[in-house]
Coordinates of C-alpha atoms and ligand atoms in Angstrom, one line a residue:
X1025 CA -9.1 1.7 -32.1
X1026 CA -5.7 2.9 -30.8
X1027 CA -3.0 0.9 -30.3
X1028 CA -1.1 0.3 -27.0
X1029 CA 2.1 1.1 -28.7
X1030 CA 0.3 4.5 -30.0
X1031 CA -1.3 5.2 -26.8
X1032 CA 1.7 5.1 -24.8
X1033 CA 3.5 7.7 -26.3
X1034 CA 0.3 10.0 -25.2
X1035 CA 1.2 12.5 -22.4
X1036 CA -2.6 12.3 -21.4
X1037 CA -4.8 8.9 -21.0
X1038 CA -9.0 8.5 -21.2
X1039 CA -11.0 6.0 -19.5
X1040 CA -10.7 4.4 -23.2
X1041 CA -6.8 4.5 -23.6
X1042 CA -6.6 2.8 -20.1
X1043 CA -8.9 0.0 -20.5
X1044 CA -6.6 -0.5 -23.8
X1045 CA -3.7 -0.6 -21.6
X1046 CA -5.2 -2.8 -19.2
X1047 CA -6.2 -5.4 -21.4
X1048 CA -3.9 -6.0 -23.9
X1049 CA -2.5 -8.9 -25.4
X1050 CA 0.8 -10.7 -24.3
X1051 CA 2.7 -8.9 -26.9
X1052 CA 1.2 -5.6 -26.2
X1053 CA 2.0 -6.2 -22.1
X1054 CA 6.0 -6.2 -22.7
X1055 CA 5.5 -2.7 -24.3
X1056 CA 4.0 -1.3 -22.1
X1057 CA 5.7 -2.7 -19.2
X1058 CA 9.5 -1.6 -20.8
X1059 CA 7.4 1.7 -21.0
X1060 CA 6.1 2.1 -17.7
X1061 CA 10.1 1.2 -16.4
X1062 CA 11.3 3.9 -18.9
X1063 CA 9.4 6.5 -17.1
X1064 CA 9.8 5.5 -14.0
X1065 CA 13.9 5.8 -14.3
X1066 CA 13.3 9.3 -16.2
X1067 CA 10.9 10.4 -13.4
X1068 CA 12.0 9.0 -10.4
X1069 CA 15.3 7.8 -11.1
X1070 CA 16.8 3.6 -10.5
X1071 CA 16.9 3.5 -7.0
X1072 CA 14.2 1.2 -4.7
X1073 CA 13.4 2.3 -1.5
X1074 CA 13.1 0.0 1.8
X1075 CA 10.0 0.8 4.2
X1076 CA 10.2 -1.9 7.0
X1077 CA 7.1 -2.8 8.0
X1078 CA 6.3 -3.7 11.4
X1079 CA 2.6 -4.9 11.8
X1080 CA 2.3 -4.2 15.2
X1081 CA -0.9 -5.1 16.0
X1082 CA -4.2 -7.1 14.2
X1083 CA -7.1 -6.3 16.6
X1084 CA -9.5 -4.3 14.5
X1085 CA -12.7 -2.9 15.0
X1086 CA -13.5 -3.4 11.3
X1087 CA -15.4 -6.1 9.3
X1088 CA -14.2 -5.4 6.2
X1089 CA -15.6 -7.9 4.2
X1090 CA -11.9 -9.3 2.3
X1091 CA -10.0 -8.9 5.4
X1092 CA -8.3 -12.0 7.7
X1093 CA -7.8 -10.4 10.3
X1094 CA -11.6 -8.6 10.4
X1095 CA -13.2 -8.4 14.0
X1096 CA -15.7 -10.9 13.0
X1097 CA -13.0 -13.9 12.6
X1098 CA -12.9 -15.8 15.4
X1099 CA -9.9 -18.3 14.3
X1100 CA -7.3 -14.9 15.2
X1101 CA -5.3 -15.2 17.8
X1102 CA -5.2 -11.2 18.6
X1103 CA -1.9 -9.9 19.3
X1104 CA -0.4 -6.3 20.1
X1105 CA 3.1 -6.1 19.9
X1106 CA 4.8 -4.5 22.9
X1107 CA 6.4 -1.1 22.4
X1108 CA 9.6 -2.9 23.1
X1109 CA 9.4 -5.2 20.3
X1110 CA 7.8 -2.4 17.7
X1111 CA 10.8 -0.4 18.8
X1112 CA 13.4 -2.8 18.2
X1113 CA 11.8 -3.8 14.5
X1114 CA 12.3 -0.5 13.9
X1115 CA 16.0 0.1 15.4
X1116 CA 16.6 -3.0 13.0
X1117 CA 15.9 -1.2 10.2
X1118 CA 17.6 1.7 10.9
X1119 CA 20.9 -0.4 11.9
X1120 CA 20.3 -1.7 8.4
X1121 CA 20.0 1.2 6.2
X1122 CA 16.5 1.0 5.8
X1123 CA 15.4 4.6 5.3
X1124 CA 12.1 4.4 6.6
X1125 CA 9.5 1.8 8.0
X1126 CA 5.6 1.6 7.9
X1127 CA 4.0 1.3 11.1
X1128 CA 0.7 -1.0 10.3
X1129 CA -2.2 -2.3 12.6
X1130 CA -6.1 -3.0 12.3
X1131 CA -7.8 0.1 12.7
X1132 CA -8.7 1.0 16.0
X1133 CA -9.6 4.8 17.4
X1134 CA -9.7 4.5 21.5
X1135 CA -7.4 7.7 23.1
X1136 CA -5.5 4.5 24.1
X1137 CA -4.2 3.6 20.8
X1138 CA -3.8 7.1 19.7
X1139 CA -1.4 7.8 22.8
X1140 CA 0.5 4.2 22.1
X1141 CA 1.1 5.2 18.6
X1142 CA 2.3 8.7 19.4
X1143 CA 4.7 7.8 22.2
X1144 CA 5.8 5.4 19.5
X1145 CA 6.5 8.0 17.1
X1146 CA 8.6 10.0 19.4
X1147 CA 10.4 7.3 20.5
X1148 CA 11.3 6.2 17.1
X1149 CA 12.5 9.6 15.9
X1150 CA 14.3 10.0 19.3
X1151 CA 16.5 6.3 18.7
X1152 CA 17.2 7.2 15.1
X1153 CA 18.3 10.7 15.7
X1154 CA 15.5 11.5 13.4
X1155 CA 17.1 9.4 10.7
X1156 CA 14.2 7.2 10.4
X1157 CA 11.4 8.3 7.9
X1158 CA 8.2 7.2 9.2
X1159 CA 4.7 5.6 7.3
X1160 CA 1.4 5.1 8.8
X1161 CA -1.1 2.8 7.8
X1162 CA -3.6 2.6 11.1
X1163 CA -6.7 3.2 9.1
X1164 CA -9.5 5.8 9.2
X1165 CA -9.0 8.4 12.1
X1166 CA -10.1 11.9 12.8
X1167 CA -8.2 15.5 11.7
X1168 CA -6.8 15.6 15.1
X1169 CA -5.5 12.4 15.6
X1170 CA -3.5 12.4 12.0
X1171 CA -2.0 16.1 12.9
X1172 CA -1.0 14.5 16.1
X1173 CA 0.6 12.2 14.6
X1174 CA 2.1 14.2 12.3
X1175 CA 3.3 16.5 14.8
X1176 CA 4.9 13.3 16.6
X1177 CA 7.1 12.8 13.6
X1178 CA 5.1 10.5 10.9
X1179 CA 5.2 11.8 7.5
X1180 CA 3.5 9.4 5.4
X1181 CA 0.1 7.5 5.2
X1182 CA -1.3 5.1 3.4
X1183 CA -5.1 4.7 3.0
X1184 CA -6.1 2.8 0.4
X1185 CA -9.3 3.2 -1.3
X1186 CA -9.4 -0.2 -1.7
X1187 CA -11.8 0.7 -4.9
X1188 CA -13.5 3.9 -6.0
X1189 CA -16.5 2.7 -7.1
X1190 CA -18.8 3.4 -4.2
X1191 CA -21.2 0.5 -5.3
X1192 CA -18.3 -2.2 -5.6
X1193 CA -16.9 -0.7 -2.2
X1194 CA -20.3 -1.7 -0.6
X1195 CA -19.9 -5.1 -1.9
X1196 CA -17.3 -5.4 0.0
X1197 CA -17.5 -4.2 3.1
X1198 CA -20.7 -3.9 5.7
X1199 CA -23.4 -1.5 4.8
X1200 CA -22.8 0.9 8.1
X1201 CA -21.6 4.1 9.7
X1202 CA -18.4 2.2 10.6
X1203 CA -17.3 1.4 6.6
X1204 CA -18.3 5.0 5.0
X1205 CA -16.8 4.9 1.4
X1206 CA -17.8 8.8 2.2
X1207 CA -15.5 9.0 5.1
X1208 CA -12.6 7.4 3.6
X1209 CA -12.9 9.6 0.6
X1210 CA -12.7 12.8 3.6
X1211 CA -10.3 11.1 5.6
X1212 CA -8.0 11.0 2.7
X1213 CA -8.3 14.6 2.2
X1214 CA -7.7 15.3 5.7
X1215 CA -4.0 13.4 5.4
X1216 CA -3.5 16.1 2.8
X1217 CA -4.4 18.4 4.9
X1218 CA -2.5 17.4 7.8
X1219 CA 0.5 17.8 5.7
X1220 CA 1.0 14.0 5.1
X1221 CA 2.7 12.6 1.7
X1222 CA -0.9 10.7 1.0
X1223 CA -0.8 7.4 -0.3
X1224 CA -3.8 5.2 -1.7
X1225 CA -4.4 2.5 -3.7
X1226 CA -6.8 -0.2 -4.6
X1227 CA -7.0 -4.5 -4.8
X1228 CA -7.3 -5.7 -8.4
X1229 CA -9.0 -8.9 -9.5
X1230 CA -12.0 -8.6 -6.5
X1231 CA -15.2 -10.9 -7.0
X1232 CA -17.6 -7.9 -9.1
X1233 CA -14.9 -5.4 -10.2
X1234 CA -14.4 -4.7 -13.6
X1235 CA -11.5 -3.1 -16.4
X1236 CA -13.9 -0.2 -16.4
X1237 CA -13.6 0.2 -12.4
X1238 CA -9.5 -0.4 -12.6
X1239 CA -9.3 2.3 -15.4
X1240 CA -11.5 4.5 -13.1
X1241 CA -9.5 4.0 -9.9
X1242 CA -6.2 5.3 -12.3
X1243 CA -7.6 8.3 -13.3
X1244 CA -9.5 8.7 -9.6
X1245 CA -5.5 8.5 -8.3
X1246 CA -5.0 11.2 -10.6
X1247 CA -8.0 13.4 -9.8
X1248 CA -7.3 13.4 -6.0
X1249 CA -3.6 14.1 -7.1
X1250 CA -2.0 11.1 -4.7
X1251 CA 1.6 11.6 -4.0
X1252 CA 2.0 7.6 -3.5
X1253 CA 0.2 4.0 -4.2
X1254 CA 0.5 0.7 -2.9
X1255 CA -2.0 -1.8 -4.9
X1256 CA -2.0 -5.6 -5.3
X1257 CA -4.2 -8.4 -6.3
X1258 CA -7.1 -9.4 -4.3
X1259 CA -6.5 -12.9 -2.6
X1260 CA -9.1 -14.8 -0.8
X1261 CA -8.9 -16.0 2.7
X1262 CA -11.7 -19.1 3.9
X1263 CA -12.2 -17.1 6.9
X1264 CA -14.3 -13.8 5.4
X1265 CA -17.9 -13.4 3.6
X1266 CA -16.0 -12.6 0.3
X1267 CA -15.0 -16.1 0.1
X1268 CA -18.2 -17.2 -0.9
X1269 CA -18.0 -15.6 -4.2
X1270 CA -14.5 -17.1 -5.1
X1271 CA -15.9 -18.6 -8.1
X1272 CA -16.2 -15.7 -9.2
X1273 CA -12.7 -14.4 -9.4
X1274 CA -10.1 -14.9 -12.5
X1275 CA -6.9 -17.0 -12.0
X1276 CA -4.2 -16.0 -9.5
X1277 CA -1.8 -15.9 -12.4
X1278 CA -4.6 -13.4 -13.8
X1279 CA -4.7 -11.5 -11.1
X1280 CA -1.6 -10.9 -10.9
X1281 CA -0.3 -9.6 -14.1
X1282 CA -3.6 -7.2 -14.0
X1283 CA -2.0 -5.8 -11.0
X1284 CA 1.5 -5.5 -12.9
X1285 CA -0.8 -3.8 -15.3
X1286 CA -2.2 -1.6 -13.0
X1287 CA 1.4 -0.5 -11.8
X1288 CA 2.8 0.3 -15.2
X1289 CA -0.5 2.3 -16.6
X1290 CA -0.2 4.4 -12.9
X1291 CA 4.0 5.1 -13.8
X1292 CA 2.4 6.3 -16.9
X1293 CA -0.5 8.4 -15.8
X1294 CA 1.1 10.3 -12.6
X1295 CA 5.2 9.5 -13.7
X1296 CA 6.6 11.3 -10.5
X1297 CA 4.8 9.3 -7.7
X1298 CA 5.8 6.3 -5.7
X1299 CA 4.5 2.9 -6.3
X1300 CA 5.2 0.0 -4.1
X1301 CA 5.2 -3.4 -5.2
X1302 CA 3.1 -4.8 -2.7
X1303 CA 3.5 -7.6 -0.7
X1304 CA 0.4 -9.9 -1.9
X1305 CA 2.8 -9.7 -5.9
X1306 CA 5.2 -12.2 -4.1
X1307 CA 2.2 -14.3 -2.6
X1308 CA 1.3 -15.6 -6.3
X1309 CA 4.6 -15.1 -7.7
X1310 CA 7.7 -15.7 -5.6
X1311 CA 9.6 -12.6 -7.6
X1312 CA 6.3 -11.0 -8.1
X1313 CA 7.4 -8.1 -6.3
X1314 CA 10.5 -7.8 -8.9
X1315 CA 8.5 -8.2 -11.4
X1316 CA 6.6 -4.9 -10.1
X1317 CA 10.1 -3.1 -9.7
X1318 CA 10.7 -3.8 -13.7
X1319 CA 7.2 -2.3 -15.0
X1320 CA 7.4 1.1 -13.0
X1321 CA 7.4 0.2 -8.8
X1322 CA 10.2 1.4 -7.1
X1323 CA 9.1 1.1 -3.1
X1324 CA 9.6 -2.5 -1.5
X1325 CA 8.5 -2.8 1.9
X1326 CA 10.2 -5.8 3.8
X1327 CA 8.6 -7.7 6.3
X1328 CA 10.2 -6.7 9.9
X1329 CA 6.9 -7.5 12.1
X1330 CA 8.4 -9.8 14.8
X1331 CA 8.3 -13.8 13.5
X1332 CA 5.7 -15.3 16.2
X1333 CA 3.2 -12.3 14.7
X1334 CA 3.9 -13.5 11.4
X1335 CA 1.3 -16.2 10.8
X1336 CA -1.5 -13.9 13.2
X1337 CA -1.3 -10.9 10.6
X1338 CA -3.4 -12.7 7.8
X1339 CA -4.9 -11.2 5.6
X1340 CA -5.1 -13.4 2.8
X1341 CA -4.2 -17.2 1.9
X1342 CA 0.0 -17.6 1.2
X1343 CA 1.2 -14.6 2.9
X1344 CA 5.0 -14.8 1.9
X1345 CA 7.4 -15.2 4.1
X1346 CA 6.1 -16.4 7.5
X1347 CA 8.7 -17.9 8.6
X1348 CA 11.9 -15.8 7.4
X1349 CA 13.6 -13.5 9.9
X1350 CA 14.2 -10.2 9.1
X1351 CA 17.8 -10.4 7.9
X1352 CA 17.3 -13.8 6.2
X1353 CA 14.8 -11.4 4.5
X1354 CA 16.8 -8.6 3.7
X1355 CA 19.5 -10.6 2.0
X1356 CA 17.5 -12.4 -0.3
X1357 CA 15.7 -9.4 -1.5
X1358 CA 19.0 -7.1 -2.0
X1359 CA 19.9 -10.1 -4.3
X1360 CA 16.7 -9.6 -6.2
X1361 CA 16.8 -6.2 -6.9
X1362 CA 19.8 -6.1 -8.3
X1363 CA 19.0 -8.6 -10.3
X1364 CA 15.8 -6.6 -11.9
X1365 CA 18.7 -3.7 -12.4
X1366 CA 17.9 -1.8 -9.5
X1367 CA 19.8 0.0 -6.8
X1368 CA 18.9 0.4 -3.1
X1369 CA 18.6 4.1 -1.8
X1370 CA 20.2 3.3 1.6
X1371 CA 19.8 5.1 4.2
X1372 CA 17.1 7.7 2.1
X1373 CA 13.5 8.5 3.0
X1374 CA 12.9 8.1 -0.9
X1375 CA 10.3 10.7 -0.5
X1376 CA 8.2 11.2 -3.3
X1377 CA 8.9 13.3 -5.8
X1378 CA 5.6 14.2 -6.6
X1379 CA 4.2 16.0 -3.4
X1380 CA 7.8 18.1 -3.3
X1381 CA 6.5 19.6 -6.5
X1382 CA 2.6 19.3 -5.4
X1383 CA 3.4 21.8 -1.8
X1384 CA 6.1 24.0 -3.9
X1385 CA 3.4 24.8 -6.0
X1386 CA 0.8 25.1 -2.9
X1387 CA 3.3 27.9 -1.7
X1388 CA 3.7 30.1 -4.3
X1389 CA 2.4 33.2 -4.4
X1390 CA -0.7 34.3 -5.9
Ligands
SAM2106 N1 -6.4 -1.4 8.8 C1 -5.7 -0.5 7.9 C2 -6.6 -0.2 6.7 O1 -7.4 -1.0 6.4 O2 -6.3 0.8 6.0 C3 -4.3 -1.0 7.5 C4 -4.1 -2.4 7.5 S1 -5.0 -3.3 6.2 C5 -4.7 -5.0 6.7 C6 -4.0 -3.0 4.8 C7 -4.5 -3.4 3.5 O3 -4.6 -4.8 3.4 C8 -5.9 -3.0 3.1 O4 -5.9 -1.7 2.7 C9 -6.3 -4.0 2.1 O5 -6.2 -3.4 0.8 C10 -5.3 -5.1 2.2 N2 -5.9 -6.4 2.3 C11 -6.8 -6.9 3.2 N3 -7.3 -8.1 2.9 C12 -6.8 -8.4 1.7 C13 -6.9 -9.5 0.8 N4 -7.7 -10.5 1.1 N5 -6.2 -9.5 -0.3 C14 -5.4 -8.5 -0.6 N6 -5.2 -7.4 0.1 C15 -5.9 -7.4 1.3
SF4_2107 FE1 -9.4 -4.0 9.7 FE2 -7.9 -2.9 7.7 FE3 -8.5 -5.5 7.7 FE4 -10.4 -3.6 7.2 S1 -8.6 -4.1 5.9 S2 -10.6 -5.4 8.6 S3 -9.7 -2.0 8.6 S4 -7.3 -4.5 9.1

């Protein structure tokens, strides 16, 4: 068998060489992660870029199975942030240097909605003098709705797959029309097609997932040719079905240097895309999300959502920083990122590299 030393000087990876990757020793997990940071600075360069995220809204017409803040959890207190209070998030990031911010919500598909999140759009590029870069994460919609959007001034979206093995993804959400893996898998194609920079990504560590599904999910990122990814460990919450099978589930501290794992074997696999260090990293580690920066991340999305939403937008047990403000927020992370050698791209969209060279190639000739 290959070694993780040996396979990481490969330019190609199989199902095998991943599940190497993915489960090797202690020793073999600092290679690979001063690897995966390698790459990343040739590929993408040292800068981490800032998405403020404003998580303007947890109704939901979903049940997903892992999810707080699912329909079915009556212990939410349901909030929708005003347009005024979305708008000023946002001008705080933009004040701040932030290049971009992530607009997230429940998923919800009334005209409604739609209409609120396209003014919203408009208003943002309009206050920013179309300095802001703008990131979507509202879930599955139709064609039209995301080339509205896109027309409105969004050019990101993230949809993650959450996992891509269609018999784990029915263990985890409801059996029905409403949680197609089938339809997530189009809808994702129709953010390419809608000219979006397409971002999935997974949850690592789930009650029934396997190495052999993580390793899959890599090399399905690769197949559908993703331009970013945002994945972090699965972390229960009491209030959702999936709770029941907690004994089931490896150790946080497990959990969590999978999904480190996971990060570093993506730099390797697709070296030109972006990779956040998601937010659930610093709920098991408080510089968890540092950690992700060091083995190949180089996104960081700070929390901006408005502080009384905070503690409403569960979606798992420990969510970090409830009770920071967003500046109290900012400082301490600029801090950190130095400190894992990193510098910030302010006032840069950060786009990724990968879909500039994925539509160049889309519009050549022949
Ligand atoms: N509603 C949209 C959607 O599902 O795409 C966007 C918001 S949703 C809350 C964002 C992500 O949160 C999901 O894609 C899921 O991976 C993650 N998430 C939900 N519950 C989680 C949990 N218990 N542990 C870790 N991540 C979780
Ligand atoms: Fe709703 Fe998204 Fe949570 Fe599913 S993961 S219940 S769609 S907010």
């Amino acid at each position: 068998m290959k070694s993780v030393a040996e396979i990481i000087q490969q330019q190609g990876f199989s199902i095998e060489d991943l599940i190497t990757l993915l489960s090797g020793s202690n020793e073999d997990q600092s290679i690979l992660f001063s690897q995966a940071h390698k790459v990343r600075l040739k590929a993408v360069g040292n800068k981490v870029y800032f998405r403020g995220l404003v998580e303007f809204s947890n109704v939901c017409s979903k049940d997903c199975l892992y999810c707080g803040i699912r329909r079915s959890n009556t212990t939410v207190v349901r909030y929708n942030a005003s347009d005024e209070e979305i708008l000023e998030a946002c001008m705080f990031a933009w004040r701040n240097r932030f290049g971009s911010v992530v607009l997230q919500s429940g998923e919800l598909i009334s005209a409604a909605f739609i209409r609120k999140v396209d003014k919203l759009l408009r208003k943002i590029k309009q206050l920013s003098n179309n300095e802001l870069g703008i990131t979507l994460s509202c879930g599955e919609q139709s064609i039209e709705t995301y080339r509205r959007w896109f027309e409105s001034g969004a050019h990101r979206y993230l949809l993650r797959i959450e996992t891509s093995n269609r018999e784990l993804y029915y263990k985890i959400h409801p059996m029905d029309k409403r949680h197609s893996f089938e339809r997530r898998l189009e809808a994702l194609q129709w953010l390419k097609e809608a000219g979006y920079q397409t971002g999935t990504g997974v949850m690592i560590g789930l009650p029934f997932q396997t190495i052999e599904d993580l390793a899959a999910d890599l090399l399905f990122f690769k197949k559908i040719d993703i331009d970013m990814c945002g994945m972090g460990p699965y972390i229960e919450h009491e209030h959702t079905p999936l709770f029941q099978y907690r004994h089931l589930l490896s150790d946080k501290n497990d959990r969590f240097i999978l999904a480190i794992k996971m990060i570093a074997a993506l730099r390797l696999l697709m070296p030109d895309i972006n990779i956040a260090a998601a937010t659930a990293l610093q709920a098991i580690d408080p510089v968890g999300r540092e950690k992700g920066l060091m083995a190949g991340a180089n996104v960081i999305m700070p929390n901006l959502t408005p502080c009384d939403y905070r503690k409403e937008y569960s979606l798992y047990e420990n969510k970090p920083c409830l009770d920071e403000d967003a500046g109290l927020c900012r400082n301490c992370l600029e801090a950190r990122i130095e400190l894992a050698g990193s510098e910030i791209g302010y006032d840069e969209w950060g786009d990724s590299k990968h879909f500039s060279k994925r539509t160049a190639n889309l519009k050549l000739p022949g």
